[in-house]
Each structure stands twice: as C-alpha cells, then as structure tokens.
Short mmCIF file of C-alpha atoms in Angstrom, two decimals:
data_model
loop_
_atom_site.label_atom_id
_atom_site.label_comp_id
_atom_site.label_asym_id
_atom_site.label_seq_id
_atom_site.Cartn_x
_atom_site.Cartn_y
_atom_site.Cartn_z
CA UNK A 1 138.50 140.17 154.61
CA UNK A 2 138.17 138.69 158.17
CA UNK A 3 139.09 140.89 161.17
CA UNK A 4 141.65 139.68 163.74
CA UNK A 5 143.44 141.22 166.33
CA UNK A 6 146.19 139.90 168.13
CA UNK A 7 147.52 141.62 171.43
CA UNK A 8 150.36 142.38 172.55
CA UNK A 9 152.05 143.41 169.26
CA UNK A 10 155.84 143.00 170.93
CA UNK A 11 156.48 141.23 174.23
CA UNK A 12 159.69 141.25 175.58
CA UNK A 13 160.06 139.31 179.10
CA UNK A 14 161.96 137.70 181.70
CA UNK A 15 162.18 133.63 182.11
CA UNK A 16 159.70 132.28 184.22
CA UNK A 17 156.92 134.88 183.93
CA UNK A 18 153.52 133.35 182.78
CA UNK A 19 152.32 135.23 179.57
CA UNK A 20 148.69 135.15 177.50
CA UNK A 21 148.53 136.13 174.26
CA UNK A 22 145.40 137.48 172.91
CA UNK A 23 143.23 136.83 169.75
CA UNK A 24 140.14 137.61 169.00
CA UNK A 25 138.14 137.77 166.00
CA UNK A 26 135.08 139.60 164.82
CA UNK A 27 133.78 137.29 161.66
CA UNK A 28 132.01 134.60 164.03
CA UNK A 29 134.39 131.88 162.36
CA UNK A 30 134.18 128.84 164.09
CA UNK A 31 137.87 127.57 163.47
CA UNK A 32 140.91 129.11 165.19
CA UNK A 33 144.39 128.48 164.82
CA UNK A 34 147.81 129.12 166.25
CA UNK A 35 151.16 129.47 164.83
CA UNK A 36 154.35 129.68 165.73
CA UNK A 37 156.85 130.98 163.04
CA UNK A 38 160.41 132.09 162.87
CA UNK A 39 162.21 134.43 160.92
CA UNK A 40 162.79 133.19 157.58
CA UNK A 41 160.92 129.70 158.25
CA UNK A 42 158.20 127.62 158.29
CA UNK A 43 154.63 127.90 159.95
CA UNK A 44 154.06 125.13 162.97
CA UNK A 45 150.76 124.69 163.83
CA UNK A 46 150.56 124.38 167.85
CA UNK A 47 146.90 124.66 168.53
CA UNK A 48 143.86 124.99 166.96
CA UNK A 49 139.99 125.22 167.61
CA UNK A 50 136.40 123.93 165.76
CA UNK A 51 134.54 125.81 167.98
CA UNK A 52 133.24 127.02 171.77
CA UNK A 53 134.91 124.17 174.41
CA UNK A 54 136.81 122.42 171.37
CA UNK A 55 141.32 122.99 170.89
CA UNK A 56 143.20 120.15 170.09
CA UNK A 57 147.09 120.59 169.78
CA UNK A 58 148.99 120.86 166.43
CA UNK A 59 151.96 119.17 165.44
CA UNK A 60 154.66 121.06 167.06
CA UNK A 61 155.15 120.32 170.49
CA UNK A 62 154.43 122.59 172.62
CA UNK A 63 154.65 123.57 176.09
CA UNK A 64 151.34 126.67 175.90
CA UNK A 65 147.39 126.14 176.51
CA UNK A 66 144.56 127.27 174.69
CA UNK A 67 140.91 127.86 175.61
CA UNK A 68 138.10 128.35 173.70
CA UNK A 69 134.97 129.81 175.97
CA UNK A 70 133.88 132.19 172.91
CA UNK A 71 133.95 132.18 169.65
CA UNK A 72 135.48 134.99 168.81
CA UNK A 73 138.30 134.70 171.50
CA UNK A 74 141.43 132.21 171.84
CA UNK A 75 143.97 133.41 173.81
CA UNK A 76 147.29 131.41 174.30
CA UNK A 77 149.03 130.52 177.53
CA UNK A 78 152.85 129.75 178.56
CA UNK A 79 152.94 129.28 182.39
CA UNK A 80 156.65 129.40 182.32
CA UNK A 81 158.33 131.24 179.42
CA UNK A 82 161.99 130.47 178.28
CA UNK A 83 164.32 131.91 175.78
CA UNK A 84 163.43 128.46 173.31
CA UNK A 85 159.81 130.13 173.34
CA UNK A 86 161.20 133.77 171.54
CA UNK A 87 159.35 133.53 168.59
CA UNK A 88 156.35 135.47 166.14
CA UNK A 89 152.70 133.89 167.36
CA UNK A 90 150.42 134.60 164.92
CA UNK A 91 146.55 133.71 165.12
CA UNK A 92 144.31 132.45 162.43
CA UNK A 93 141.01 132.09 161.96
CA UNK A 94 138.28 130.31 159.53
CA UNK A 95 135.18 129.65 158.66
CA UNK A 96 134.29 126.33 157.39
CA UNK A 97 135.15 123.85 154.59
CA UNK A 98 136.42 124.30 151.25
CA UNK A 99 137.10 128.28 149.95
CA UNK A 100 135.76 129.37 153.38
CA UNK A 101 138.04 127.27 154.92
CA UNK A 102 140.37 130.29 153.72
CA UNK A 103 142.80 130.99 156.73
CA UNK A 104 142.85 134.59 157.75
CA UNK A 105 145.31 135.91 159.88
CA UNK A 106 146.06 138.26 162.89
CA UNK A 107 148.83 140.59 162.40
CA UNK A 108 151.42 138.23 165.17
CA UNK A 109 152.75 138.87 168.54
CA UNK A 110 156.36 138.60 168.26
CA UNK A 111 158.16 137.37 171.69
CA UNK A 112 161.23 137.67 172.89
CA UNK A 113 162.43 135.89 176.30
CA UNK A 114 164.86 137.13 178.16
CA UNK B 1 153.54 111.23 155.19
CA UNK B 2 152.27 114.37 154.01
CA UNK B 3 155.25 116.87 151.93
CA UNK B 4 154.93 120.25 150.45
CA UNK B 5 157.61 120.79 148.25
CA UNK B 6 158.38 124.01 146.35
CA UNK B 7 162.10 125.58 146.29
CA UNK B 8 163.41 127.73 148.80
CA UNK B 9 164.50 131.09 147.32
CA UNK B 10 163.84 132.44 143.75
CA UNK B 11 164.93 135.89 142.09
CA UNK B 12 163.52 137.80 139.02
CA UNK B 13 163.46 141.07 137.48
CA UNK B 14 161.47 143.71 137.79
CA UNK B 15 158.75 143.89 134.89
CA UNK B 16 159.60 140.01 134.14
CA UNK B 17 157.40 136.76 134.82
CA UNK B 18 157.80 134.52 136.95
CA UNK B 19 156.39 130.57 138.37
CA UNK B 20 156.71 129.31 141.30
CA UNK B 21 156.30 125.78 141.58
CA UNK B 22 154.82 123.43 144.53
CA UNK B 23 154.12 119.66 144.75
CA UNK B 24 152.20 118.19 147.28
CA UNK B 25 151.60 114.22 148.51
CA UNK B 26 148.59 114.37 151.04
CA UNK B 27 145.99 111.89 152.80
CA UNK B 28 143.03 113.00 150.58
CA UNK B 29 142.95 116.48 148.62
CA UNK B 30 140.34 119.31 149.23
CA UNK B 31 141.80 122.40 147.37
CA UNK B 32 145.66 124.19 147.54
CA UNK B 33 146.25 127.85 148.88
CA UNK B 34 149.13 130.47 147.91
CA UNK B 35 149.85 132.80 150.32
CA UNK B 36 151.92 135.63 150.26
CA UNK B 37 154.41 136.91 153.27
CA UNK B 38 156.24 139.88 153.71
CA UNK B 39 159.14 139.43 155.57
CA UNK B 40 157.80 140.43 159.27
CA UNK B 41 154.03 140.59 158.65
CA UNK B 42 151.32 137.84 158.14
CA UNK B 43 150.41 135.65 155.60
CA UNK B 44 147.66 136.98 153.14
CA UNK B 45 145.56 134.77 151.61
CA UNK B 46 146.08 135.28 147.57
CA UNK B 47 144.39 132.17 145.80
CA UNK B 48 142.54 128.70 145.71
CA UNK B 49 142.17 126.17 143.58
CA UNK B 50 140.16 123.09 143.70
CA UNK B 51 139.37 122.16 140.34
CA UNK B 52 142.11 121.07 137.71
CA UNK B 53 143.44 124.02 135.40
CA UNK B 54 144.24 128.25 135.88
CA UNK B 55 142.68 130.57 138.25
CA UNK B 56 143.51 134.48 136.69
CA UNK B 57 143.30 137.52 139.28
CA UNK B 58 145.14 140.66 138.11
CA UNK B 59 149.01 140.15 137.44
CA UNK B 60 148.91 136.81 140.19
CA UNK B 61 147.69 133.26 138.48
CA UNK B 62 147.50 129.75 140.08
CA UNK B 63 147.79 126.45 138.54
CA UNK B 64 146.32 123.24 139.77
CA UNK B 65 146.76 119.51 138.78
CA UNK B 66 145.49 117.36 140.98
CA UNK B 67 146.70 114.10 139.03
CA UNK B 68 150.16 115.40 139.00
CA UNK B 69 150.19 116.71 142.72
CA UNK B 70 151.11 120.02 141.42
CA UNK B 71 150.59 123.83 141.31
CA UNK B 72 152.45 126.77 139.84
CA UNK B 73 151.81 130.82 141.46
CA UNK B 74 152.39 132.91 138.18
CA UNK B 75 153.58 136.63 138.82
CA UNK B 76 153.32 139.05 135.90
CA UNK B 77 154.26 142.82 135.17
CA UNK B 78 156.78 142.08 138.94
CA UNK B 79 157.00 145.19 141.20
CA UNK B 80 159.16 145.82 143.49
CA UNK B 81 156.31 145.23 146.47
CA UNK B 82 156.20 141.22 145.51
CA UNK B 83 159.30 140.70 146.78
CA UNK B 84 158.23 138.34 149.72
CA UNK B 85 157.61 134.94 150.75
CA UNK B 86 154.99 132.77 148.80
CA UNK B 87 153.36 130.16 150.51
CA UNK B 88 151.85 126.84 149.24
CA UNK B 89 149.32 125.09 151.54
CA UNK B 90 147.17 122.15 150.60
CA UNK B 91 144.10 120.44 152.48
CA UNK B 92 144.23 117.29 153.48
CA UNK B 93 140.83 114.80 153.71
CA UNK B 94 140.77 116.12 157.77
CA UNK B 95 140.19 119.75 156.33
CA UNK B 96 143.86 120.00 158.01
CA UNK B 97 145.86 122.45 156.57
CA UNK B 98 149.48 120.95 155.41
CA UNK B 99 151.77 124.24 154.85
CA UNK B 100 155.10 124.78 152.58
CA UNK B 101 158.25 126.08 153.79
CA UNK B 102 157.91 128.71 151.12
CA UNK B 103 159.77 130.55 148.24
CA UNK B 104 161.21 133.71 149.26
CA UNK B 105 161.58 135.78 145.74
CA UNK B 106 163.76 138.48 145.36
CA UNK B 107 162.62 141.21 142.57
CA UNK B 108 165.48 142.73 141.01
CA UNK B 109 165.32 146.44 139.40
#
C-alpha cells in the first residue's frame, strides 16, 4: 500500500487568496495525479505528472498549476480562489504500466471558498 | 469517445449478493480497476483485471470480458461497511485512466 499525504486536510478561505495544496508521496512512483471530486460525483482529472519537470493538464478545465521538481512532491496552485473552486482535491500517485499502474490515493483536501 | 457506463445507485441486503455491472468503449484496452469509496474518504484500490474471466479475493470478485466491453464487481456475505461508492476505471492505449461515475450501493439490514 503506497503512502500519500495530502496537506491541509480542510481549508476554508476567503476569495482571492492564493492557496497550495500539498502532496507528497513516499513510494518513489513516478506518476502523479490530481483530482477534483464533488460530493456524490464523478472524479475529473485536472493535472497529472510522468515524472521530475513533466505535468500536463487533465480534462477538466482548470484554472490551478502544478509543478513537479521531485518526485515525491506535487503540490497544486490556485492564484486566485473563488467559491466555483470549493471542492475535495485528492492526490494520486503510481508507479508504472499495467497492475502497477494501480492508482493510490492521498486521503483529499477538501476546500471551501468563501 | 471514451464512456464508462455502470448504473448510478444500487441497494441490497445485508448477508445477500450482489453485481455491479460496468461497460466500457475505449481507444485501446490495458486492464479495468474497481474501486471502492466511502462517502467522504478516498478511493481504495480493490481489483484488476486484464485477462478475460474471474478474479476471486475474499467476499469481493471481478469479472472481465474484453470482447464484450464488460465487467461485473461481485459482493458476497454484504456487511454493513460496503455500503459505499464502487468505482469502475479502465485504461486506455495512453495508459490514461478513463473513470466511471460510480454505483453508490446501499446495504440494507
């Protein structure tokens, strides 16, 4: 079972305030993800990584960054938060193709914009 | 495009059986995932299947036909703790994971 930590836990903030969300993970996988999911719905993938210097954006748009300068870190950035970004962020990680392409993930940061 | 079908909400009783069904059109095929979701907390990661035919671990089996786009998540012996979402992902050719809306069952005492 991979470990994956995801910081904060809750986040509740004003509009306008520029937020990271951490996740970091401690099985060297070289794949990283990020999701954005709300209550009762669907998973959108909004970024994701194949390794150090590589994120490419999912397919819900979205209005965050991502870097990738380690491998076991991929924190999330909103320069500008609104109330359409209140949400759970959860973080993923992998480790290559086939089974091991299994998707573990972080236990969420849930975020509400005020 | 690429579709993950399975229904939206199912309910059973507790000690019964129960399938959950998924179909799946994708650009290439590389293996389908279940997941399971309680409500609030992160997926978890229950099964894979790659190869045509039934994967068996503990009360959970999974189903795969690849010629029939198609997978079933079998639930013996349900407890009260599998009430939850279940998930049904499937890769696509890019290693791109293609996710379900899932089933949210219900267990019933």
């Amino acid at each position: 079972e991979a470990d994956i930590y995801q910081t904060p836990r809750y986040l509740v903030i004003g509009t306008g305030k520029k937020i990271t969300l951490e996740c970091s993970q401690t099985m060297g996988h070289d794949k990283m993800y990020w999701y954005q999911q709300d209550p009762g719905m669907e998973l959108h993938l909004i970024h994701y990584s194949y390794g150090v210097n590589s994120t490419e954006k999912g397919d819900l748009s979205s209005e965050s960054t991502v870097s990738r300068i380690r491998t076991e870190h991929f924190p999330l950035t909103l320069e500008s938060a609104r109330p359409s970004h209140t949400s759970q962020y959860l973080c993923a990680s992998s480790e290559s193709a086939g089974e091991t392409d299994t998707q573990y993930f972080g236990p969420g940061t849930r975020l509400t914009v005020l | 495009g690429q579709n993950i079908d399975q229904p939206t909400e199912m309910t059973a009783t507790e000690g019964a059986i129960v399938q959950i069904n998924c179909t799946y059109q994708t650009s290439g095929f590389n293996g389908l995932f279940w997941y399971q979701q309680h409500a609030g907390e992160a997926p978890t990661f229950l099964s894979y299947n790659v190869l045509d035919g039934l994967e068996e671990k503990g009360r959970f089996s999974s189903f795969l036909s690849r010629s029939k786009g198609y997978s079933y998540l079998l639930l013996k012996e349900l407890q009260m703790k599998d009430s939850a979402s279940y998930l049904c992902a499937a890769l696509d050719s890019n290693y791109q994971l293609i996710w379900g809306a899932g089933t949210k069952l219900i267990i019933k005492p």
